[in-house]
């Protein structure tokens, strides 16, 4: 079954017209790959000997690694520089990126704050105004924090009274942040500086005199590669040095756990959320006057998300006994009293619950598209919120005094549009619509459901020009992720739109491993079931080819992080199925990922090579370890960055070196290593455009379809 995704809702797929393309390509001369030394390292895993010839590339501080990076980048740049339409792609991407981007306003103290980017600024600027719609003033400009725009805001939070803003500054894309504080009355930075913070921002105490944060001890080895252990929670009082911060919680018996603090708005309770990794939590609590924490919601076999405390009751979202999640409340003075407020939906995923103006706002996913329902605190439905369009929603959260809120809505053919919502009347009105440099009416998105290898129906969004023909000749880019409960919902990407503008088809598959259909969907794509994710993606490619959307010669696959693992595994398992593979910042060495930075936190998702049973299934799909010498692999551009301290670049280094060694065909195998960049968050606009330029230039060149320059009026 196929549907259109449009502002009018779901309608039947109609007829489409033909697009033709020229196929006269400039021949590119590929320089010899650098000579990459193969070492003699061999590891023994439960009797299985596994060679690791490029172990030396794991040392990101060595001169040998630096020389290899320089040599590989030189080969890649030489290849890309020969592509005749590379600059035309950069020009068009710059045009498409160059539109004003504004975030939804939110009130703190006497001011309304919002983010704004005039088009090509490297980082969005935080503005404020006395009333929404009035001219704003610059409050905090991250572009002034560094000369090249590589310092970004990783998180920002206001004190309850609006007097202070605490923001986390991330340099060069690193997950390490420094928390700084701004006095909103003067706009001046205070002397407060908090270092060695990771996976945490500032969580303000209700009295606005200080905040909680989670931090590690300073690394003794490689800042961007050393394993991070013993995260602790501290309390920082404004105006005091970090050395005076009070230790709130630590757990020396469990060095590989995450911890976050969350104080109730009334100041009566303090909670600690603990996790062994990327899923599964435990909630501890105490009264603010107490010293010792007690277990409130034991783990780690379910997930808990705290929402609010009201009249001594903690409202929380959980998948405990509810695969699609439910909202519950527990009596903090008598935890035996724990009841359902909003029950689990039979079909739709409860993504989260926000609060504003005395109401609860439940955000659901129905077939990977958002719906919002407004409830009172006893779980009585007030109304289903009528959204102006189909897509992804953000912003249904605020303060209990609010009478209105502002939210955003986006999809594949429309950047974020801002709406004002009247909490009492339940009416949405347009606040700000982006002015884009393309005609959205030329494009459409359909949703299809295709069978995976085991018969499971998998949803996929397909965005294309309205005049597309199903003749098997269209360029096609298939994107996926498939893991960590992360949902692939509609979102706008200027680079993907440029591809569609060229007659390409952009596809996003909602693979198992996410939670689009609840925790059962997640568990069907993790640990021993991880192969389901790769089967889902391979089936998507086969569906697109069988349906004549594209052909093997025109199909490219792309994904980042866990999606990079997806691309690597599918390239290794089915090298015959694609023309181009584009793994970005991928987890590609599954036997050693847990030995670096926070990689240990993914063991709940993947398993580790230190467990004999888990080693057995990880080793079967680990991209690095399943490359075969002499196999003809697709054209591959591996992409990573030197400051990626989440998925360390050694994954990409080793995979690219081994793939170059094994390649038995003529297709190029290149690696692009970005400098002063990380896993992706906070990447400057200029670097995003450069990366997209090179990725799409490589893609077009290797599917045999040249880029056709267009004007923004077309």
XYZ file of C-alpha atoms in Angstrom, residues 98-482:
385
model
C 20.452 30.116 2.753
C 17.037 30.811 4.222
C 16.150 32.324 7.633
C 15.693 29.647 10.302
C 13.815 30.508 13.471
C 12.975 28.442 16.522
C 9.810 28.540 18.608
C 9.894 31.228 21.333
C 9.730 30.304 25.029
C 9.344 32.580 28.034
C 11.894 32.870 30.848
C 11.488 35.640 33.388
C 10.226 38.736 31.590
C 11.676 37.798 28.202
C 10.804 35.522 25.307
C 13.860 33.732 23.888
C 14.289 32.098 20.490
C 17.043 30.898 18.160
C 17.555 32.531 14.790
C 19.919 31.956 11.878
C 19.871 34.444 9.007
C 20.702 31.662 6.566
C 24.377 30.740 6.432
C 25.572 31.584 9.940
C 27.688 28.734 11.283
C 25.727 28.634 14.535
C 22.210 29.849 15.323
C 22.038 32.921 17.566
C 19.935 33.177 20.741
C 17.692 36.257 20.619
C 15.165 37.671 23.044
C 12.163 39.946 22.831
C 9.573 41.372 25.212
C 6.719 39.848 23.207
C 6.543 37.225 20.413
C 6.493 38.876 17.009
C 8.297 42.026 18.131
C 11.847 42.764 16.982
C 14.370 40.832 19.040
C 17.843 41.612 20.323
C 20.899 39.375 20.284
C 21.380 37.750 23.674
C 24.036 35.088 23.021
C 25.879 34.624 19.735
C 27.842 31.330 19.632
C 29.598 32.542 16.462
C 31.637 34.889 18.644
C 32.934 32.031 20.823
C 35.440 30.970 18.142
C 36.859 32.444 14.955
C 35.760 29.563 12.716
C 32.323 28.797 14.185
C 33.385 25.431 15.605
C 32.231 26.177 19.170
C 28.542 25.332 19.491
C 25.838 25.379 22.142
C 25.285 21.755 23.145
C 22.618 22.606 25.736
C 21.074 25.676 27.336
C 18.810 26.044 30.371
C 17.368 28.994 32.270
C 16.980 29.255 36.014
C 13.407 29.138 37.254
C 13.278 32.920 37.794
C 14.935 33.622 34.430
C 17.857 35.412 36.053
C 20.553 33.089 34.679
C 21.232 31.092 31.556
C 23.586 28.130 31.841
C 24.875 26.879 28.515
C 27.164 24.035 27.525
C 29.846 25.031 25.003
C 31.219 22.226 22.814
C 34.447 22.825 20.875
C 35.129 21.239 17.476
C 32.238 18.815 17.764
C 33.501 17.080 20.897
C 31.058 15.582 23.403
C 33.103 17.252 26.161
C 31.468 20.541 27.123
C 32.226 23.482 29.391
C 29.225 24.886 31.260
C 29.178 28.687 31.405
C 26.655 31.097 32.919
C 25.173 34.392 31.685
C 23.450 36.955 33.909
C 20.313 37.826 31.915
C 19.972 41.259 33.555
C 23.338 42.420 32.262
C 23.970 39.967 29.438
C 27.454 39.411 30.866
C 29.236 36.134 31.484
C 29.772 35.270 35.131
C 32.997 33.709 36.408
C 31.375 30.268 36.654
C 33.108 27.563 34.587
C 32.421 23.832 34.834
C 34.728 21.423 32.958
C 34.897 17.712 32.063
C 31.166 17.478 31.579
C 29.786 14.928 29.117
C 26.203 13.796 28.392
C 24.913 16.473 30.722
C 23.826 20.073 30.868
C 22.808 22.207 33.847
C 19.686 21.198 35.764
C 18.699 24.215 37.839
C 17.590 23.949 41.445
C 14.150 25.542 42.010
C 15.661 28.389 44.077
C 17.739 29.489 41.037
C 20.855 29.763 43.178
C 22.672 26.841 41.557
C 22.389 23.774 39.353
C 23.158 20.063 39.184
C 25.378 18.509 36.526
C 27.127 15.211 35.727
C 30.887 15.074 35.135
C 33.904 12.800 34.932
C 37.389 13.126 36.372
C 39.858 14.731 33.954
C 41.187 12.129 31.463
C 44.699 10.897 32.110
C 45.265 9.675 28.536
C 43.685 10.534 25.208
C 41.019 13.180 25.724
C 39.084 12.045 22.645
C 39.579 8.277 22.911
C 40.085 7.217 26.549
C 37.243 5.214 28.082
C 35.092 7.376 30.380
C 34.330 5.914 33.805
C 32.825 6.921 37.168
C 30.396 9.660 36.202
C 29.329 11.678 39.263
C 26.609 14.229 40.047
C 27.591 17.586 41.552
C 25.799 20.710 42.706
C 27.285 24.075 41.691
C 26.363 27.264 43.522
C 26.545 30.404 41.374
C 29.569 32.552 42.173
C 31.740 29.741 43.532
C 34.606 27.820 41.856
C 34.104 24.305 40.510
C 36.490 23.018 43.166
C 33.893 23.967 45.785
C 31.056 22.042 44.096
C 29.241 19.560 46.308
C 29.262 15.872 45.380
C 25.636 14.726 45.280
C 25.884 11.160 44.052
C 28.439 8.574 42.983
C 28.468 4.793 42.631
C 32.042 3.423 42.822
C 30.747 -0.139 42.407
C 29.465 0.636 38.893
C 32.045 2.663 36.933
C 30.208 2.264 33.618
C 26.892 3.884 34.459
C 25.357 7.223 33.537
C 23.761 9.420 36.219
C 21.548 12.507 35.937
C 19.929 14.666 38.615
C 16.376 15.989 38.408
C 14.891 18.207 41.167
C 11.133 18.635 41.528
C 9.820 22.126 40.766
C 8.568 22.553 44.340
C 12.049 21.885 45.712
C 10.812 19.046 47.921
C 12.394 16.124 46.084
C 15.611 15.251 44.283
C 15.802 12.339 41.847
C 18.729 10.476 40.306
C 18.217 8.630 37.038
C 20.752 5.867 36.511
C 21.421 3.837 33.382
C 23.731 0.993 32.439
C 23.764 2.228 28.860
C 21.524 3.639 26.181
C 18.354 1.948 27.445
C 17.090 0.640 30.752
C 16.943 3.006 33.736
C 16.543 3.081 37.495
C 15.134 5.983 39.512
C 16.428 6.907 42.960
C 14.961 9.658 45.146
C 15.182 11.494 48.424
C 13.600 14.459 50.127
C 15.703 17.591 49.775
C 16.289 17.546 53.532
C 17.618 13.968 53.463
C 21.146 12.756 52.724
C 20.525 9.226 51.479
C 18.920 8.184 48.201
C 16.410 5.337 48.054
C 15.291 3.245 45.085
C 11.933 4.389 43.768
C 11.670 2.577 40.425
C 14.066 -0.381 40.210
C 15.847 -1.226 36.976
C 17.388 -1.801 34.565
C 14.926 -3.909 32.606
C 12.602 -1.014 31.681
C 12.808 2.676 30.781
C 11.549 5.545 32.926
C 11.201 9.193 31.933
C 10.261 11.701 34.639
C 7.657 14.309 33.661
C 6.662 16.353 36.721
C 5.824 16.231 40.423
C 2.371 17.406 41.431
C 0.900 17.188 44.946
C 3.512 14.670 46.027
C 2.952 12.455 42.978
C 5.674 11.758 40.429
C 4.335 11.495 36.885
C 6.549 9.324 34.693
C 6.503 7.622 31.302
C 7.541 3.980 31.144
C 7.563 0.887 28.959
C 7.362 -1.384 32.002
C 4.557 -3.747 31.052
C 3.666 -1.387 28.204
C 5.627 -1.799 24.973
C 4.096 1.386 23.518
C 4.664 3.242 26.822
C 2.169 4.575 29.340
C 2.039 7.544 31.720
C 1.917 6.577 35.391
C 2.068 8.397 38.725
C 3.541 7.182 41.988
C 2.992 8.532 45.502
C 6.390 9.669 46.780
C 5.265 9.337 50.397
C 3.866 5.852 49.787
C 5.499 4.303 46.688
C 3.201 1.285 46.911
C 0.565 3.550 45.347
C 1.474 3.505 41.659
C -1.268 3.901 39.057
C -1.809 4.418 35.330
C -2.786 7.937 34.214
C -2.687 7.504 30.418
C -2.781 3.825 29.436
C -0.713 2.282 26.675
C -2.178 2.888 23.219
C -2.994 -0.276 21.321
C -1.117 0.795 18.162
C 0.647 4.123 18.632
C 3.881 4.850 20.481
C 3.772 7.382 23.328
C 7.000 9.269 22.558
C 6.782 11.560 25.569
C 4.615 13.824 27.701
C 4.971 17.576 28.183
C 3.241 19.906 30.625
C 1.919 23.456 30.166
C -0.875 25.574 31.619
C -2.184 22.830 33.885
C -2.437 20.254 31.092
C -0.570 17.164 29.952
C 0.390 16.898 26.274
C 0.981 13.367 25.040
C 3.058 13.083 21.871
C 2.293 9.944 19.881
C 3.722 8.302 16.794
C 1.327 6.711 14.326
C 3.288 5.076 11.511
C 6.261 7.379 12.304
C 4.159 10.571 12.113
C 3.290 12.709 15.146
C -0.051 13.207 16.832
C -0.717 15.284 19.970
C -3.398 14.673 22.614
C -4.229 17.096 25.454
C -5.177 15.613 28.856
C -5.867 16.815 32.376
C -3.732 15.496 35.245
C -6.137 12.650 35.934
C -5.762 11.328 32.409
C -9.078 12.599 31.041
C -8.813 13.490 27.368
C -9.429 17.192 26.733
C -8.966 17.016 22.962
C -6.965 15.574 20.102
C -4.875 18.506 18.901
C -5.607 19.242 15.248
C -2.193 19.679 13.630
C -1.899 21.872 10.500
C 0.080 19.243 8.554
C 1.510 15.749 8.741
C 5.083 15.519 9.973
C 7.253 15.843 13.069
C 6.235 18.106 15.958
C 8.285 19.723 18.719
C 7.532 22.138 21.542
C 4.429 20.994 23.426
C 5.949 21.843 26.807
C 6.008 24.933 28.987
C 5.203 26.386 32.405
C 2.115 25.883 34.555
C 1.270 29.591 34.217
C 1.195 29.475 30.416
C -1.975 30.234 28.464
C -0.304 29.645 25.104
C 2.693 27.827 23.695
C 4.599 27.732 20.433
C 5.475 24.562 18.575
C 7.216 23.573 15.333
C 6.147 21.223 12.565
C 8.390 19.932 9.784
C 8.511 17.240 7.102
C 10.670 16.212 4.151
C 9.599 19.075 1.881
C 9.065 21.832 4.449
C 11.481 23.309 7.014
C 10.252 23.966 10.542
C 7.105 26.120 10.586
C 6.099 27.717 13.908
C 2.544 27.746 15.231
C 0.934 29.376 18.275
C -1.367 27.122 20.286
C -4.113 28.470 22.572
C -4.240 26.024 25.489
C -7.838 26.808 26.422
C -9.402 27.009 22.969
C -7.232 24.287 21.454
C -6.622 26.321 18.303
C -3.377 26.561 16.318
C -2.513 29.682 14.322
C 0.462 30.272 12.061
C 3.233 32.286 13.725
C 6.204 32.054 11.352
C 6.675 30.190 8.076
C 10.157 29.924 6.525
C 10.844 31.617 3.190
C 12.586 28.961 1.133
C 14.317 29.137 -2.241
C 12.467 26.302 -3.936
C 8.893 25.412 -4.875
C 7.630 22.760 -2.407
C 4.660 22.005 -4.659
C 7.039 20.267 -7.084
C 7.715 17.514 -4.532
C 5.765 14.946 -2.562
C 6.330 12.238 0.011
C 4.618 8.866 -0.003
C 4.714 6.208 2.695
C 4.954 2.562 1.673
C 5.043 -0.677 3.664
C 7.277 -3.450 2.350
C 7.996 -6.978 3.647
C 11.351 -7.750 5.232
C 13.046 -11.137 4.966
C 10.880 -12.629 7.738
C 7.661 -11.083 6.407
C 7.516 -8.165 8.874
C 6.063 -5.058 7.213
C 8.493 -2.122 7.378
C 7.399 1.502 6.730
C 9.423 3.703 4.400
C 9.058 7.360 3.402
C 9.816 8.074 -0.271
C 10.276 11.703 -1.361
C 10.438 12.582 -5.050
C 9.414 15.041 -7.718
C 5.771 14.864 -8.700
C 6.795 14.165 -12.311
C 8.804 11.051 -11.403
C 8.421 7.947 -13.572
C 8.817 4.401 -12.306
C 11.201 3.330 -15.072
C 14.081 1.980 -12.973
C 16.402 4.783 -14.060
C 16.033 7.254 -11.175
C 18.957 8.027 -8.889
C 18.000 6.831 -5.407
C 19.448 7.453 -1.944
C 18.276 5.080 0.789
C 18.856 6.249 4.383
C 18.439 4.296 7.615
C 19.426 4.058 11.267
C 17.749 1.151 13.078
